Each structure stands twice: as structure tokens, then as C-alpha cells.
C-alpha positions as a LaTeX table, in Angstrom:
\begin{tabular}{lrrr}
\hline
Residue & $x$ (\AA) & $y$ (\AA) & $z$ (\AA) \\
\hline
Ile1 & $-17.19$ & 45.60 & $-136.90$ \\
Met2 & $-16.60$ & 48.20 & $-134.24$ \\
Lys3 & $-17.13$ & 47.23 & $-130.63$ \\
Lys4 & $-19.06$ & 49.66 & $-128.54$ \\
Arg5 & $-16.77$ & 50.98 & $-125.85$ \\
Glu6 & $-17.92$ & 50.17 & $-122.37$ \\
Ser7 & $-18.87$ & 53.27 & $-120.48$ \\
Phe8 & $-16.78$ & 54.02 & $-117.45$ \\
Gln9 & $-18.40$ & 56.01 & $-114.69$ \\
Tyr10 & $-15.81$ & 57.42 & $-112.32$ \\
Ser11 & $-18.47$ & 58.61 & $-109.91$ \\
Ser12 & $-19.77$ & 55.05 & $-109.46$ \\
Leu13 & $-16.52$ & 53.92 & $-107.82$ \\
Ser14 & $-16.13$ & 53.86 & $-104.06$ \\
His15 & $-13.77$ & 56.40 & $-102.50$ \\
Ser16 & $-11.09$ & 53.78 & $-101.80$ \\
Arg17 & $-11.16$ & 52.56 & $-105.41$ \\
Gln18 & $-10.95$ & 56.16 & $-106.61$ \\
Met19 & $-7.81$ & 56.64 & $-104.49$ \\
Val20 & $-6.24$ & 53.45 & $-105.84$ \\
Leu21 & $-7.07$ & 54.55 & $-109.38$ \\
His22 & $-5.45$ & 57.93 & $-108.66$ \\
Lys23 & $-2.25$ & 56.27 & $-107.50$ \\
Ser24 & $-2.09$ & 53.89 & $-110.46$ \\
Leu25 & $-2.73$ & 56.71 & $-112.97$ \\
Gly26 & $-0.47$ & 59.21 & $-111.22$ \\
Val27 & $-3.22$ & 61.77 & $-110.54$ \\
His28 & $-2.25$ & 64.05 & $-107.70$ \\
Glu29 & $-4.51$ & 66.01 & $-105.43$ \\
Val30 & $-7.43$ & 67.67 & $-107.18$ \\
His31 & $-10.00$ & 69.31 & $-104.95$ \\
Asp32 & $-12.88$ & 69.75 & $-107.40$ \\
Ser33 & $-14.70$ & 66.43 & $-107.84$ \\
Asp34 & $-16.00$ & 67.29 & $-111.34$ \\
Gln35 & $-12.53$ & 68.26 & $-112.50$ \\
Glu36 & $-11.13$ & 65.13 & $-110.86$ \\
Ala37 & $-13.61$ & 62.87 & $-112.64$ \\
Gln38 & $-12.89$ & 64.58 & $-115.95$ \\
Ile39 & $-9.10$ & 64.15 & $-115.56$ \\
Val40 & $-9.37$ & 60.46 & $-114.70$ \\
Glu41 & $-11.83$ & 59.67 & $-117.48$ \\
Glu42 & $-9.67$ & 61.49 & $-120.04$ \\
Met43 & $-6.61$ & 59.59 & $-118.89$ \\
Ile44 & $-8.41$ & 56.27 & $-119.23$ \\
His45 & $-10.22$ & 56.84 & $-122.53$ \\
His46 & $-7.89$ & 59.15 & $-124.45$ \\
Ser47 & $-4.45$ & 57.84 & $-123.63$ \\
Lys48 & $-4.47$ & 55.03 & $-126.17$ \\
Lys49 & $-1.18$ & 54.61 & $-128.01$ \\
Glu50 & $-0.08$ & 52.07 & $-130.56$ \\
Ile51 & 2.14 & 49.34 & $-129.19$ \\
Gly52 & 4.24 & 46.87 & $-131.11$ \\
Asp53 & 3.23 & 43.37 & $-132.09$ \\
Thr54 & 5.48 & 41.52 & $-129.67$ \\
Val55 & 4.95 & 39.12 & $-126.80$ \\
Tyr56 & 6.06 & 41.82 & $-124.38$ \\
Ala57 & 3.50 & 44.30 & $-125.72$ \\
Phe58 & 0.83 & 41.61 & $-125.42$ \\
Met59 & 1.74 & 41.07 & $-121.78$ \\
Val60 & 1.70 & 44.76 & $-120.92$ \\
Ala61 & $-1.59$ & 45.37 & $-122.73$ \\
Ser62 & $-3.22$ & 42.34 & $-121.14$ \\
Leu63 & $-2.00$ & 43.14 & $-117.64$ \\
Val64 & $-3.05$ & 46.78 & $-117.82$ \\
Arg65 & $-6.45$ & 46.03 & $-119.34$ \\
Asp66 & $-7.33$ & 43.26 & $-116.92$ \\
Tyr67 & $-5.95$ & 45.11 & $-113.89$ \\
Val68 & $-8.06$ & 48.19 & $-114.64$ \\
Lys69 & $-11.14$ & 46.07 & $-115.38$ \\
Met70 & $-10.72$ & 44.22 & $-112.08$ \\
Phe71 & $-10.46$ & 47.48 & $-110.15$ \\
Thr72 & $-13.42$ & 49.11 & $-111.85$ \\
Gly73 & $-15.56$ & 46.05 & $-111.24$ \\
Thr74 & $-16.21$ & 43.00 & $-113.38$ \\
Arg75 & $-18.14$ & 39.79 & $-113.15$ \\
His76 & $-15.35$ & 37.74 & $-114.72$ \\
Thr77 & $-12.53$ & 38.13 & $-112.22$ \\
Cys78 & $-11.42$ & 34.51 & $-112.53$ \\
Tyr79 & $-11.04$ & 34.80 & $-116.32$ \\
Arg80 & $-9.07$ & 38.02 & $-115.97$ \\
Val81 & $-6.69$ & 36.47 & $-113.45$ \\
Gln82 & $-6.25$ & 33.48 & $-115.74$ \\
Arg83 & $-5.51$ & 35.76 & $-118.70$ \\
Met84 & $-2.99$ & 37.73 & $-116.64$ \\
Phe85 & $-1.30$ & 34.48 & $-115.60$ \\
Tyr86 & $-1.29$ & 33.27 & $-119.23$ \\
Ala87 & 0.33 & 36.52 & $-120.38$ \\
Phe88 & 3.00 & 36.24 & $-117.70$ \\
Leu89 & 3.62 & 32.56 & $-118.52$ \\
Thr90 & 3.88 & 33.34 & $-122.24$ \\
Val91 & 6.53 & 35.99 & $-121.62$ \\
Cys92 & 8.46 & 33.66 & $-119.30$ \\
Cys93 & 8.46 & 30.97 & $-122.01$ \\
Ala94 & 9.57 & 33.46 & $-124.65$ \\
Met95 & 12.44 & 34.63 & $-122.45$ \\
Phe96 & 13.44 & 31.01 & $-121.72$ \\
Phe97 & 13.59 & 30.20 & $-125.44$ \\
Gln98 & 15.59 & 33.37 & $-126.17$ \\
Phe99 & 18.17 & 32.52 & $-123.52$ \\
Phe100 & 18.24 & 28.90 & $-124.72$ \\
Val101 & 19.00 & 30.02 & $-128.28$ \\
Leu102 & 21.78 & 32.30 & $-126.99$ \\
Tyr103 & 23.25 & 29.44 & $-124.95$ \\
Ala104 & 23.01 & 26.99 & $-127.87$ \\
Val105 & 24.76 & 29.43 & $-130.22$ \\
Trp106 & 27.50 & 30.04 & $-127.66$ \\
His107 & 27.97 & 26.35 & $-126.84$ \\
His108 & 27.71 & 24.85 & $-130.35$ \\
Leu109 & 29.12 & 27.65 & $-132.52$ \\
Cys110 & 31.27 & 30.07 & $-130.56$ \\
Gln111 & 33.16 & 27.72 & $-128.25$ \\
Pro112 & 34.33 & 25.32 & $-131.01$ \\
Gln113 & 35.41 & 28.23 & $-133.23$ \\
Val114 & 37.35 & 29.87 & $-130.41$ \\
Ala115 & 39.04 & 26.54 & $-129.62$ \\
Asp116 & 39.98 & 26.08 & $-133.31$ \\
Ile117 & 41.36 & 29.62 & $-133.53$ \\
Arg118 & 43.44 & 29.12 & $-130.38$ \\
Glu119 & 44.85 & 25.88 & $-131.78$ \\
Val120 & 45.78 & 27.52 & $-135.10$ \\
Tyr121 & 47.34 & 30.49 & $-133.28$ \\
His122 & 49.29 & 28.14 & $-131.02$ \\
Glu123 & 50.66 & 26.34 & $-134.10$ \\
Phe124 & 51.55 & 29.73 & $-135.63$ \\
Gln125 & 53.43 & 30.75 & $-132.48$ \\
Gln126 & 55.39 & 27.49 & $-132.51$ \\
Ala127 & 56.20 & 27.87 & $-136.20$ \\
Val128 & 57.40 & 31.47 & $-135.79$ \\
Gly129 & 59.26 & 30.64 & $-132.58$ \\
Leu130 & 57.47 & 32.96 & $-130.20$ \\
\hline
\end{tabular}
């Protein structure tokens, strides 16, 4: 089932929101208002690219989507802020677990092996007389 895309009317935004949208999209000075509206709407609707299926892609997609929706006006600001917080919290947890796995591998696998190798090498040096 295809969702109907919400229509975005650039002209309905206040001047200050238009300026903020320009900065966030990287649109520089355009003096013709029709051309300006066309550029911004094309950048919003036609710049969709595939992103990977990772936690980091989820966070970026969620933050961008909710940030733009909040700036263009929405009734559900609280839900969007909660979703942005959830995305950020999810990425923080994922990073914590990744660093924990790295630490656990280093502490439980690498350190004992290095200690064993040093002991064997020390015995070798004593046996050879170095």
C-alpha cells in the first residue's frame, strides 16, 4: 500500500522559517521567489537516496525527517521530539555495546594470549642464553 505523500507548500511558511530552511538545505541567495520555491521543493521531494539498514542510518533518517517536519509545522511535536530522543538513545546504546565487545575481547582474549607469548619467549631467551 502506497502512502500518499504529504504536500509541502513552501509559500505557506513564514519568512523566518524559509530562511532557516534555506540554511539547513544550503540554498544560497535566489532573488526570484518562484524560482526559490521551486528549488527548495525539488530539494525536499526529489533528493531521496537509499540508505543502509543500520542503526546509524535509522538515526540520521529519523532526525532529518522529524527535524524538517517540526520546522514545516506539525501537530505532533512532542512525539517527534520523543522519536528523535529514542533514535539518539538507540545509537548511544549501540555504540556502548560495540565498545564493550571490543573491551571484552581485548581483556579476555588478547591480554592472556600476549602474556602467554611473552612467557614462552622469555623461556626461549633463557634456553638460548640471550
